Coordinates of C-alpha atoms in Angstrom, one line a residue:
X1240 CA -4.5 -27.5 -25.4
X1241 CA -1.4 -26.3 -27.3
X1242 CA 1.9 -26.5 -25.4
X1243 CA 3.6 -23.1 -25.3
X1244 CA 6.5 -23.6 -23.0
X1245 CA 7.5 -25.0 -19.6
X1246 CA 5.5 -22.6 -17.5
X1247 CA 2.1 -22.2 -19.2
X1248 CA -0.2 -23.4 -21.9
X1249 CA -3.1 -21.8 -23.8
X1250 CA -6.6 -22.9 -24.7
X1251 CA -10.0 -21.7 -25.8
X1252 CA -12.7 -23.5 -23.9
X1253 CA -16.4 -22.6 -24.3
X1254 CA -17.9 -20.1 -21.9
X1255 CA -20.4 -22.8 -20.9
X1256 CA -17.6 -25.2 -20.0
X1257 CA -15.9 -22.5 -17.8
X1258 CA -19.2 -21.5 -16.1
X1259 CA -20.0 -25.2 -15.5
X1260 CA -16.7 -25.8 -13.8
X1261 CA -17.1 -22.7 -11.7
X1262 CA -20.5 -24.0 -10.6
X1263 CA -19.1 -27.4 -9.7
X1264 CA -16.2 -25.8 -7.8
X1265 CA -13.6 -27.1 -10.2
X1266 CA -12.5 -23.5 -10.9
X1267 CA -12.2 -21.3 -7.8
X1268 CA -10.4 -18.1 -6.7
X1269 CA -7.2 -17.9 -4.6
X1270 CA -7.9 -16.4 -1.2
X1271 CA -5.9 -13.3 -2.0
X1272 CA -8.3 -12.1 -4.7
X1273 CA -10.5 -9.2 -3.6
X1274 CA -14.3 -9.3 -3.6
X1275 CA -16.4 -9.0 -6.7
X1276 CA -17.2 -5.3 -7.4
X1277 CA -18.5 -4.8 -10.9
X1278 CA -21.5 -2.4 -11.2
X1279 CA -24.7 -2.9 -13.3
X1280 CA -23.5 -1.0 -16.4
X1281 CA -20.3 -3.0 -16.5
X1282 CA -22.3 -6.3 -16.4
X1283 CA -24.7 -5.1 -19.2
X1284 CA -21.8 -4.0 -21.4
X1285 CA -20.1 -7.4 -20.9
X1286 CA -23.2 -9.3 -21.8
X1287 CA -23.6 -7.1 -24.9
X1288 CA -20.1 -8.0 -26.0
X1289 CA -20.7 -11.7 -25.6
X1290 CA -24.1 -11.4 -27.5
X1291 CA -22.2 -10.1 -30.5
X1292 CA -19.3 -12.5 -30.2
X1293 CA -16.9 -9.7 -29.4
X1294 CA -13.7 -10.7 -27.4
X1295 CA -13.8 -10.0 -23.7
X1296 CA -10.1 -10.6 -23.1
X1297 CA -8.1 -13.7 -22.0
X1298 CA -8.5 -15.3 -18.6
X1299 CA -5.5 -16.4 -16.5
X1300 CA -5.7 -19.6 -14.7
X1301 CA -3.3 -21.7 -12.6
X1302 CA -3.2 -25.4 -12.0
X1303 CA -3.5 -26.5 -8.4
X1304 CA -1.6 -29.3 -6.7
X1305 CA 1.9 -28.0 -7.3
X1306 CA 4.7 -28.2 -4.7
X1307 CA 5.8 -24.6 -5.1
X1308 CA 2.6 -22.6 -4.7
X1309 CA -0.3 -23.6 -2.4
X1310 CA -3.2 -21.1 -1.9
X1311 CA -6.4 -21.5 0.1
X1312 CA -9.2 -21.5 -2.5
X1313 CA -12.6 -19.9 -2.2
X1314 CA -15.6 -20.3 -4.6
X1315 CA -16.7 -17.6 -7.0
X1316 CA -19.5 -15.5 -5.6
X1317 CA -22.8 -17.1 -5.9
X1318 CA -21.5 -20.7 -6.0
X1319 CA -22.9 -23.0 -3.3
X1320 CA -21.3 -26.4 -2.9
X1321 CA -22.8 -29.2 -0.8
X1322 CA -19.3 -30.4 0.2
X1323 CA -15.9 -28.8 0.1
X1324 CA -14.2 -29.3 -3.3
X1325 CA -10.5 -29.1 -4.1
X1326 CA -10.4 -27.0 -7.3
X1327 CA -8.5 -28.1 -10.4
X1328 CA -7.8 -24.5 -11.4
X1329 CA -7.5 -21.1 -9.7
X1330 CA -8.6 -17.9 -11.5
X1331 CA -5.7 -15.4 -11.3
X1332 CA -7.1 -12.9 -13.8
X1333 CA -10.7 -12.5 -15.1
X1334 CA -12.5 -12.7 -11.7
X1335 CA -14.8 -9.8 -12.4
X1336 CA -15.7 -11.0 -15.9
X1337 CA -16.3 -14.6 -15.0
X1338 CA -18.1 -13.8 -11.8
X1339 CA -20.4 -11.4 -13.7
X1340 CA -21.2 -13.9 -16.4
X1341 CA -21.7 -16.7 -13.8
X1342 CA -24.1 -14.7 -11.8
X1343 CA -26.0 -13.3 -14.8
X1344 CA -26.1 -16.5 -17.0
X1345 CA -25.9 -19.5 -14.7
X1346 CA -26.8 -18.9 -11.0
X1347 CA -30.6 -18.5 -11.5
X1348 CA -30.6 -15.9 -8.6
X1349 CA -30.8 -12.1 -8.8
X1350 CA -27.3 -10.7 -9.2
X1351 CA -26.0 -8.6 -6.3
X1352 CA -24.4 -5.5 -7.9
X1353 CA -24.5 -1.7 -7.5
X1354 CA -25.5 1.4 -9.4
X1355 CA -22.9 3.7 -10.9
X1356 CA -23.4 5.8 -7.8
X1357 CA -22.5 2.8 -5.5
X1358 CA -25.9 1.9 -4.3
X1359 CA -26.4 -1.8 -3.7
X1360 CA -29.0 -3.4 -5.9
X1361 CA -30.1 -6.9 -7.1
X1362 CA -30.8 -7.5 -10.8
X1363 CA -32.0 -10.0 -13.3
X1364 CA -30.8 -9.6 -16.9
X1365 CA -32.9 -10.0 -20.0
X1366 CA -32.5 -9.8 -23.7
X1367 CA -35.0 -7.7 -25.6
X1368 CA -35.7 -9.9 -28.6
X1369 CA -36.8 -7.2 -31.0
X1370 CA -33.9 -4.8 -30.1
X1371 CA -31.4 -7.6 -30.4
X1372 CA -32.5 -8.2 -34.0
X1373 CA -32.6 -4.5 -34.9
X1374 CA -29.3 -3.5 -36.6
X1375 CA -30.0 0.2 -35.7
X1376 CA -30.3 -0.5 -32.0
X1377 CA -27.3 -0.2 -29.7
X1378 CA -26.8 -3.7 -28.3
X1379 CA -26.2 -2.3 -24.8
X1380 CA -29.8 -0.9 -24.9
X1381 CA -31.1 -4.4 -25.7
X1382 CA -29.7 -5.8 -22.4
X1383 CA -32.3 -5.0 -19.7
X1384 CA -31.5 -4.9 -16.0
X1385 CA -34.6 -5.7 -14.0
X1386 CA -35.0 -5.4 -10.2
X1387 CA -35.5 -8.4 -7.9
X1388 CA -39.3 -8.2 -8.1
X1389 CA -39.0 -8.2 -11.9
X1390 CA -40.7 -4.8 -12.3
X1391 CA -39.8 -1.4 -13.5
X1392 CA -41.6 1.4 -11.8
X1393 CA -41.7 5.2 -11.9
X1394 CA -43.3 8.0 -9.8
X1395 CA -41.6 6.7 -6.7
X1396 CA -42.9 3.2 -7.2
X1397 CA -46.6 4.2 -7.7
X1398 CA -46.6 3.5 -11.5
X1399 CA -45.6 0.1 -12.9
X1400 CA -44.0 0.6 -16.3
X1401 CA -43.0 -3.0 -16.9
X1402 CA -44.0 -6.2 -15.2
X1403 CA -42.4 -9.5 -16.1
X1404 CA -42.9 -11.2 -12.8
X1405 CA -44.3 -14.3 -14.6
X1406 CA -43.2 -16.3 -17.6
X1407 CA -46.4 -15.3 -19.3
X1408 CA -45.5 -11.6 -18.9
X1409 CA -42.0 -12.3 -20.2
X1410 CA -43.5 -13.7 -23.4
X1411 CA -45.8 -10.8 -23.9
X1412 CA -43.0 -8.3 -23.3
X1413 CA -40.6 -10.1 -25.7
X1414 CA -37.9 -10.4 -23.0
X1415 CA -35.8 -13.5 -22.7
X1416 CA -34.3 -14.3 -19.2
X1417 CA -30.5 -14.8 -19.5
X1418 CA -30.4 -16.8 -16.3
X1419 CA -31.8 -19.9 -18.1
X1420 CA -29.6 -19.7 -21.2
X1421 CA -27.3 -22.5 -20.1
X1422 CA -29.9 -24.6 -18.3
X1423 CA -31.3 -26.9 -21.1
X1424 CA -34.5 -28.1 -19.2
X1425 CA -35.5 -24.5 -18.3
X1426 CA -34.5 -23.1 -21.7
X1427 CA -36.6 -25.8 -23.5
X1428 CA -39.5 -25.2 -21.2
X1429 CA -39.4 -21.4 -21.8
X1430 CA -39.1 -22.0 -25.6
X1431 CA -42.1 -24.3 -25.7
X1432 CA -44.1 -21.9 -23.6
X1433 CA -43.2 -19.0 -26.0
X1434 CA -44.1 -21.1 -29.0
X1435 CA -47.5 -22.1 -27.5
X1436 CA -48.2 -18.5 -26.7
X1437 CA -47.6 -17.4 -30.3
X1438 CA -48.5 -20.5 -32.2
X1439 CA -50.8 -18.5 -34.4
X1440 CA -48.4 -15.6 -34.9
X1441 CA -45.8 -16.7 -37.6
X1442 CA -44.0 -13.3 -37.3
X1443 CA -43.3 -13.9 -33.6
X1444 CA -42.2 -17.5 -34.2
X1445 CA -39.9 -16.4 -37.1
X1446 CA -38.5 -13.7 -34.9
X1447 CA -37.7 -16.1 -32.2
X1448 CA -36.0 -18.6 -34.6
X1449 CA -33.9 -15.7 -35.9
X1450 CA -33.1 -14.6 -32.3
X1451 CA -32.2 -18.2 -31.4
X1452 CA -29.9 -18.5 -34.4
X1453 CA -28.2 -15.1 -34.2
X1454 CA -28.1 -14.4 -30.5
X1455 CA -28.7 -17.5 -28.3
X1456 CA -26.2 -19.6 -30.3
X1457 CA -23.5 -16.9 -29.9
X1458 CA -23.7 -17.4 -26.1
X1459 CA -23.8 -21.2 -26.4
X1460 CA -20.8 -21.2 -28.8
X1461 CA -18.8 -18.4 -27.2
X1462 CA -15.2 -19.3 -26.5
X1463 CA -12.9 -17.7 -24.0
X1464 CA -9.1 -17.6 -24.5
X1465 CA -7.3 -18.9 -21.5
X1466 CA -3.7 -19.0 -20.3
X1467 CA -3.0 -21.7 -17.8
X1468 CA 0.1 -21.5 -15.5
X1469 CA 1.4 -25.0 -14.8
X1470 CA 1.3 -26.2 -11.3
X1471 CA 5.0 -25.9 -10.7
X1472 CA 5.2 -22.2 -11.6
X1473 CA 7.3 -20.5 -8.9
X1474 CA 5.5 -18.3 -6.4
X1475 CA 7.3 -15.1 -7.4
X1476 CA 6.4 -15.7 -11.0
X1477 CA 2.7 -16.1 -10.0
X1478 CA 2.9 -12.8 -8.2
X1479 CA 4.6 -11.0 -11.1
X1480 CA 2.2 -12.4 -13.7
X1481 CA -0.8 -11.5 -11.6
X1482 CA 0.3 -7.9 -11.2
X1483 CA 1.1 -7.5 -14.9
X1484 CA -2.3 -8.8 -16.1
X1485 CA -4.4 -7.4 -13.3
X1486 CA -4.2 -3.8 -14.5
X1487 CA -8.0 -3.3 -14.0
X1488 CA -8.1 -4.7 -10.5
X1489 CA -6.4 -4.1 -7.2
X1490 CA -2.6 -4.6 -7.1
X1491 CA -1.5 -7.8 -5.3
X1492 CA 0.9 -7.2 -2.5
X1493 CA 3.5 -9.5 -1.2
X1494 CA 1.6 -9.6 2.1
X1495 CA -1.6 -10.8 0.4
X1496 CA 0.2 -13.5 -1.5
X1497 CA 1.9 -14.8 1.6
X1498 CA -1.4 -14.6 3.5
X1499 CA -3.0 -16.8 0.8
X1500 CA 0.0 -19.3 1.0
X1501 CA -0.2 -19.5 4.8
X1502 CA -4.0 -20.0 4.7
X1503 CA -3.4 -23.2 2.8
X1504 CA -2.0 -24.5 6.2
X1505 CA -4.9 -22.9 8.2
X1506 CA -2.8 -20.0 9.4
X1507 CA -4.5 -16.6 9.3
X1508 CA -1.7 -14.2 8.7
X1509 CA -4.1 -11.2 8.3
X1510 CA -5.5 -11.7 11.8
X1511 CA -2.0 -12.3 13.2
X1512 CA -0.7 -9.0 11.7
X1513 CA -3.8 -7.1 12.8
X1514 CA -3.2 -8.0 16.5
X1515 CA 0.6 -7.5 16.2
X1516 CA 0.1 -4.1 14.5
X1517 CA -2.1 -2.9 17.3
X1518 CA 0.6 -3.8 19.9
X1519 CA 3.4 -2.2 17.8
X1520 CA 1.5 1.0 17.1
X1521 CA 1.5 1.7 20.9
X1522 CA 5.0 3.0 20.2
X1523 CA 5.1 6.2 18.2
X1524 CA 8.1 5.4 16.0
X1525 CA 6.5 2.2 14.8
X1526 CA 3.2 3.6 13.6
X1527 CA 4.5 3.7 10.0
X1528 CA 5.5 0.0 10.0
X1529 CA 3.3 -1.9 7.5
X1530 CA 2.8 -5.6 6.9
X1531 CA 5.4 -5.8 4.1
X1532 CA 8.0 -4.1 6.3
X1533 CA 7.3 -6.8 9.0
X1534 CA 7.6 -9.7 6.5
X1535 CA 10.8 -8.2 5.0
X1536 CA 12.3 -7.9 8.4
X1537 CA 11.4 -11.5 9.3
X1538 CA 12.8 -12.7 5.9
X1539 CA 16.1 -10.8 6.6
X1540 CA 16.2 -12.3 10.1
X1541 CA 15.6 -15.8 8.8
X1542 CA 18.1 -15.4 6.0
X1543 CA 20.8 -14.3 8.5
X1544 CA 20.0 -17.2 10.8
X1545 CA 20.5 -19.6 7.8
X1546 CA 23.7 -17.8 6.9
X1547 CA 25.1 -18.4 10.4
X1548 CA 24.1 -22.0 10.3
X1549 CA 25.0 -23.0 6.7
X1550 CA 27.1 -20.1 5.3
X1551 CA 24.4 -19.3 2.7
X1552 CA 24.1 -15.8 1.4
X1553 CA 21.9 -13.2 3.2
X1554 CA 19.0 -11.8 1.1
X1555 CA 15.6 -10.3 1.7
X1556 CA 14.5 -9.3 -1.8
X1557 CA 11.0 -9.7 -3.0
X1558 CA 11.6 -13.3 -4.2
X1559 CA 13.0 -14.2 -0.8
X1560 CA 10.0 -12.8 1.0
X1561 CA 7.7 -14.9 -1.2
X1562 CA 9.7 -18.0 -0.3
X1563 CA 9.3 -17.4 3.5
X1564 CA 7.9 -20.5 5.1
X1565 CA 5.3 -20.7 7.7
X1566 CA 7.7 -22.4 10.1
X1567 CA 10.2 -19.5 9.7
X1568 CA 7.5 -17.0 10.3
X1569 CA 6.2 -18.7 13.4
X1570 CA 9.7 -19.1 14.8
X1571 CA 10.6 -15.4 14.4
X1572 CA 7.4 -13.4 14.5
X1573 CA 7.4 -12.9 18.3
X1574 CA 11.1 -12.4 18.4
X1575 CA 10.9 -9.7 15.8
X1576 CA 8.0 -8.0 17.5
X1577 CA 10.2 -7.7 20.6
X1578 CA 13.1 -6.5 18.5
X1579 CA 10.9 -3.8 17.0
X1580 CA 9.8 -2.6 20.4
X1581 CA 13.5 -2.4 21.4
X1582 CA 14.1 -0.4 18.3
X1583 CA 11.3 2.0 19.3
X1584 CA 12.8 2.5 22.7
X1585 CA 16.2 3.2 21.2
X1586 CA 14.7 5.8 18.8
X1587 CA 12.6 7.5 21.5
X1588 CA 15.8 8.0 23.5
X1589 CA 17.2 9.6 20.4
X1590 CA 14.3 12.1 20.4
X1591 CA 12.5 10.3 17.5
X1592 CA 9.0 10.3 19.1
X1593 CA 6.8 9.4 16.2
X1594 CA 6.8 7.9 12.6
X1595 CA 6.7 11.3 10.9
X1596 CA 10.1 12.1 12.5
X1597 CA 11.8 8.9 11.3
X1598 CA 14.3 9.9 8.6
X1599 CA 14.1 6.5 6.8
X1600 CA 11.2 4.2 7.4
X1601 CA 13.2 1.6 5.4
X1602 CA 16.1 1.6 7.9
X1603 CA 13.8 0.2 10.5
X1604 CA 14.0 -3.2 8.7
X1605 CA 17.7 -3.9 9.3
X1606 CA 17.6 -2.1 12.7
X1607 CA 14.8 -4.2 14.0
X1608 CA 16.4 -7.4 12.8
X1609 CA 19.7 -6.4 14.4
X1610 CA 18.0 -5.5 17.7
X1611 CA 16.2 -8.8 17.6
X1612 CA 19.5 -10.7 17.3
X1613 CA 21.2 -8.6 20.0
X1614 CA 18.4 -9.0 22.4
X1615 CA 19.0 -7.3 25.8
X1616 CA 22.7 -6.7 24.8
X1617 CA 21.5 -3.8 22.7
X1618 CA 21.3 -1.9 26.0
X1619 CA 25.0 -2.2 26.6
X1620 CA 26.6 1.2 26.3
X1621 CA 29.4 0.2 23.9
X1622 CA 27.0 -1.8 21.7
X1623 CA 24.4 0.9 21.7
X1624 CA 26.9 3.6 20.7
X1625 CA 28.1 1.4 17.7
X1626 CA 24.5 0.8 16.7
X1627 CA 23.7 4.5 16.8
X1628 CA 26.8 5.5 14.9
X1629 CA 25.7 3.1 12.1
X1630 CA 22.2 4.4 12.2
X1631 CA 23.1 8.1 12.0
X1632 CA 25.7 7.4 9.2
X1633 CA 22.9 5.9 7.2
X1634 CA 20.6 8.9 7.9
X1635 CA 23.0 11.8 7.5
X1636 CA 24.9 10.0 4.7
X1637 CA 21.5 9.6 3.0
X1638 CA 22.2 6.0 2.1
X1639 CA 18.7 4.5 2.5
X1640 CA 16.9 6.4 -0.2
X1641 CA 16.9 3.9 -3.1
X1642 CA 16.5 0.2 -3.5
X1643 CA 17.7 -1.0 -0.2
X1644 CA 17.5 -4.8 0.0
X1645 CA 21.2 -5.3 -0.8
X1646 CA 22.1 -2.7 1.9
X1647 CA 19.9 -4.5 4.4
X1648 CA 21.7 -7.7 3.8
X1649 CA 25.2 -6.1 4.0
X1650 CA 24.3 -4.1 7.1
X1651 CA 23.0 -6.9 9.2
X1652 CA 26.2 -8.9 8.6
X1653 CA 28.5 -5.9 8.9
X1654 CA 27.0 -4.4 12.0
X1655 CA 26.7 -7.7 13.9
X1656 CA 30.3 -8.6 12.9
X1657 CA 31.5 -5.2 14.0
X1658 CA 29.6 -5.5 17.3
X1659 CA 30.1 -9.2 18.2
X1660 CA 33.5 -10.0 16.6
X1661 CA 35.2 -6.6 16.5
X1662 CA 35.2 -6.8 12.7
X1663 CA 35.7 -3.9 10.3
X1664 CA 33.4 -0.9 10.3
X1665 CA 30.2 -1.5 8.4
X1666 CA 30.2 -0.3 4.8
X1667 CA 27.4 2.1 5.6
X1668 CA 29.7 3.9 8.0
X1669 CA 32.6 3.9 5.5
X1670 CA 30.3 5.1 2.6
X1671 CA 28.7 7.9 4.6
X1672 CA 29.6 11.4 3.7
X1673 CA 28.1 14.8 4.2
X1674 CA 28.8 17.7 1.8
X1675 CA 28.5 21.1 3.6
X1676 CA 26.7 22.5 0.5
X1677 CA 23.8 20.1 1.3
X1678 CA 22.8 22.4 4.1
X1679 CA 21.4 24.9 1.6
X1680 CA 19.2 22.3 -0.2
X1681 CA 17.7 20.9 3.0
X1682 CA 14.6 22.9 2.8
X1683 CA 11.7 20.6 3.7
X1684 CA 11.0 17.6 5.9
X1685 CA 10.7 15.4 2.9
X1686 CA 14.5 14.8 3.2
X1687 CA 15.8 12.1 5.5
X1688 CA 18.8 14.3 6.4
X1689 CA 16.5 17.2 7.2
X1690 CA 14.5 15.1 9.7
X1691 CA 17.7 13.6 11.1
X1692 CA 19.2 17.0 11.8
X1693 CA 16.1 18.2 13.5
X1694 CA 16.3 15.2 15.7
X1695 CA 19.9 15.8 16.4
X1696 CA 19.1 19.4 17.4
X1697 CA 16.5 18.2 19.8
X1698 CA 18.8 15.5 21.1
X1699 CA 21.7 17.9 21.8
X1700 CA 19.5 19.8 24.3
X1701 CA 17.4 22.5 22.6
X1702 CA 15.3 24.2 25.2
X1703 CA 11.9 25.8 24.7
X1704 CA 12.2 29.6 24.2
X1705 CA 9.3 30.3 26.6
X1706 CA 9.7 28.0 29.5
X1707 CA 13.2 26.6 29.1
X1708 CA 12.1 23.0 29.2
X1709 CA 14.0 20.4 27.2
X1710 CA 12.0 18.8 24.4
X1711 CA 11.0 15.4 25.8
X1712 CA 8.2 13.0 24.9
X1713 CA 5.6 14.9 26.9
X1714 CA 6.5 18.4 25.7
X1715 CA 6.7 17.1 22.1
X1716 CA 3.1 16.0 22.0
X1717 CA 1.5 18.3 24.6
X1718 CA 3.0 21.5 23.2
X1719 CA 3.0 20.5 19.5
X1720 CA 6.7 20.8 18.8
X1721 CA 7.5 21.4 15.1
X1722 CA 10.2 22.9 12.9
X1723 CA 10.0 26.7 12.6
X1724 CA 12.1 29.5 11.3
X1725 CA 14.4 31.4 13.7
X1726 CA 14.6 34.5 11.5
X1727 CA 10.9 34.5 10.5
X1728 CA 9.9 34.0 6.9
X1729 CA 8.1 37.3 6.5
X1730 CA 11.0 39.2 8.0
X1731 CA 13.5 37.5 5.7
X1732 CA 11.4 38.3 2.7
X1733 CA 11.1 41.9 3.7
X1734 CA 14.8 42.1 4.0
X1735 CA 15.4 40.5 0.6
X1736 CA 17.5 37.6 2.0
X1737 CA 18.1 34.6 -0.4
X1738 CA 15.4 31.9 0.1
X1739 CA 18.2 29.2 -0.3
X1740 CA 19.5 30.6 3.0
X1741 CA 16.5 31.7 5.1
X1742 CA 14.4 28.6 4.2
X1743 CA 17.3 26.1 4.7
X1744 CA 17.7 24.0 7.8
X1745 CA 20.3 26.4 9.1
X1746 CA 17.5 28.9 9.9
X1747 CA 15.2 26.4 11.5
X1748 CA 14.8 24.9 15.0
X1749 CA 12.4 22.6 16.8
X1750 CA 10.0 25.0 18.7
X1751 CA 6.6 24.7 20.3
X1752 CA 3.6 26.0 18.4
X1753 CA 3.1 28.6 21.2
X1754 CA 6.6 29.9 20.8
X1755 CA 6.2 30.1 17.0
X1756 CA 3.0 32.2 17.4
X1757 CA 4.8 34.7 19.6
X1758 CA 7.7 34.9 17.1
X1759 CA 5.3 35.7 14.3
X1760 CA 7.0 37.7 11.5
X1761 CA 9.0 40.0 13.8
X1762 CA 12.7 40.7 13.7
X1763 CA 14.6 38.4 16.2
X1764 CA 15.6 41.4 18.4
X1765 CA 11.9 42.4 18.8
X1766 CA 10.5 38.9 19.6
X1767 CA 13.4 38.1 22.0
X1768 CA 12.8 41.3 23.9
X1769 CA 9.0 40.5 24.0
X1770 CA 9.7 37.0 25.3
X1771 CA 12.0 38.3 28.1
X1772 CA 9.6 41.0 29.1
X1773 CA 6.3 39.0 29.0
X1774 CA 7.6 35.8 30.4
X1775 CA 10.0 37.2 33.0
X1776 CA 13.1 35.6 31.5
X1777 CA 16.5 37.1 32.4
X1778 CA 18.8 38.1 29.5
X1779 CA 21.5 35.6 30.6
X1780 CA 19.0 32.8 30.8
X1781 CA 17.6 33.7 27.4
X1782 CA 21.1 33.6 26.0
X1783 CA 21.6 30.1 27.5
X1784 CA 18.4 28.9 25.9
X1785 CA 19.4 30.2 22.5
X1786 CA 22.8 28.5 22.8
X1787 CA 21.1 25.1 23.3
X1788 CA 19.9 25.6 19.7
X1789 CA 23.4 26.3 18.4
X1790 CA 22.4 30.0 18.1
X1791 CA 24.9 32.8 18.9
X1792 CA 22.6 35.2 20.9
X1793 CA 24.6 38.3 19.9
X1794 CA 23.8 37.8 16.2
X1795 CA 20.1 37.3 16.9
X1796 CA 19.9 40.4 19.2
X1797 CA 21.6 42.4 16.4
X1798 CA 19.4 41.0 13.7
X1799 CA 22.6 40.0 11.9
X1800 CA 21.3 37.3 9.6
X1801 CA 24.5 36.7 7.6
X1802 CA 26.7 36.3 10.7
X1803 CA 24.0 34.1 12.4
X1804 CA 23.7 31.9 9.3
X1805 CA 27.5 31.3 8.8
X1806 CA 28.0 30.7 12.6
X1807 CA 25.1 28.3 12.9
X1808 CA 25.9 26.4 9.8
X1809 CA 29.4 25.7 11.2
X1810 CA 28.0 24.4 14.5
X1811 CA 25.5 22.2 12.6
X1812 CA 28.4 20.7 10.7
X1813 CA 30.0 19.9 14.1
X1814 CA 26.8 18.3 15.2
X1815 CA 26.8 16.1 12.0
X1816 CA 30.5 15.2 12.6
X1817 CA 29.7 14.1 16.2
X1818 CA 26.7 12.0 15.2
X1819 CA 28.6 10.2 12.4
X1820 CA 31.9 10.4 14.3
X1821 CA 33.5 11.4 11.0
X1822 CA 34.9 14.7 9.9
X1823 CA 32.9 16.8 7.5
X1824 CA 35.4 17.8 4.8
X1825 CA 35.4 20.8 2.5
X1826 CA 34.2 23.3 5.1
X1827 CA 36.6 26.0 3.9
X1828 CA 36.6 25.1 0.2
X1829 CA 36.2 27.9 -2.4
X1830 CA 32.8 26.4 -3.3
X1831 CA 31.6 26.7 0.3
X1832 CA 32.9 30.2 0.7
X1833 CA 31.2 31.3 -2.5
X1834 CA 27.9 29.7 -1.4
X1835 CA 27.8 30.8 2.2
X1836 CA 29.9 34.0 2.1
X1837 CA 32.6 32.6 4.4
X1838 CA 34.4 29.5 5.6
X1839 CA 32.3 27.1 7.8
X1840 CA 35.4 25.9 9.7
X1841 CA 35.1 27.0 13.3
X1842 CA 38.2 28.7 14.7

């Protein structure tokens, strides 16, 4: 081995040496590695490359026994050990290649693989001696894949095209079984049998000598470049290295790496999360929480606890999650689950009923950790109001849209200091700002502010146009409440109104699917009259219902889109100010007057 640095070394062991150590259990896989998935054609192509001494890429290994990283190992597919072996190395990259070669060249059993259409099959692999020596033959075609009964048939199995189910038939067909290539006794026995069979045929014997020299020896002398991470390589480095080299496999997540780490201490994180997720998903707002969110929240919680005890900095970046200990997880997992349920209850009271209505999924991470620490105190009115002010400033100020780990750490400290010690307002509140011009660009629910404003419109009391019911949890799901145009799209297009106006959030409201069907593409004056007539709603009551959506009834009844638009935009800005408890500035600026056609400052 040639020393390269302090974190890894490189080498070039023989393929035989690697496969032997896999067979003995000295080289295994970390538990986070996915199952072996290569199909039959991939295996044949790999064998063809080795048979011509072509490179098949470097293999990434990691020494075991280090203090920093401990993974539960598992044997490569096909390896059967009499007793449990502690491996010397773990295969980080090269699983598919090494498993394919082990199964095809070393295991002696049929290789469980699949066709290119995904059908499960079992195959033995053979070298066609004649084709391997023919320079005009594609080497891929010289690698035969034979079914478990060692026959190739046609006409739905009625005709046998090739039968090599005995060693004698292998000789006659000129097909060498790759499964014995690294088994000296079996290889020698097969070679002697072949020579006895053709002892009077010099051409056959010469061909085999040439085959042995040019093909067999390439397998036996083949060397595989390796990069070996030293046993003290940090966990985050292992994760990063794995993701960079494993471009042909499935990306390794933080959760999978932590799962493998905890498994070394006989703790099944995957099962724990599966059960915990089922309980959390009983609450609509939590249905988008994934395993990484949960681990990040626990890391944030643990880091804050250490901060309170030792004064250390608070952090929940990827490297911090990877350093989470099993003891920290066990101490906080049930507490955090309860904190998340408290978070869900808080959000449901705010009219956020499901995960698709949550403005920022990421903001649940600090909110859940904060609710965990507050415990039942989060129900106190003063505390709850502070918590909600911080939450809505984050949403309407659109402060959780980028890399958020630093903001998580600042918010958990700021918010709890503000609540518990009457400290300064959190930076998220101080940083939050809403530009009135933003109303025009809020066109779809992809925006957090768009979702947040729809929730605020429901929260402030919007009643259903048809039955006058407030939008609560039951109505939201039973009547399929969604966001719909007030001045219908078709009507606005027919009138030539600007899309930046009619498709903006100012012209939208949370309405039931039934109400939206009745509205159709009609002018507001027409559909309002139809609703009043067909559903026996008095004019005064209909006006009251429209006002709950911050709509001036007179403008709708007169089909006056421009007056409606300016008036409702002003009211929505008031709604934003109330949620953030901060003034929205610039409502009567020249820029706003040019964009909206008038000032948005209510007189």
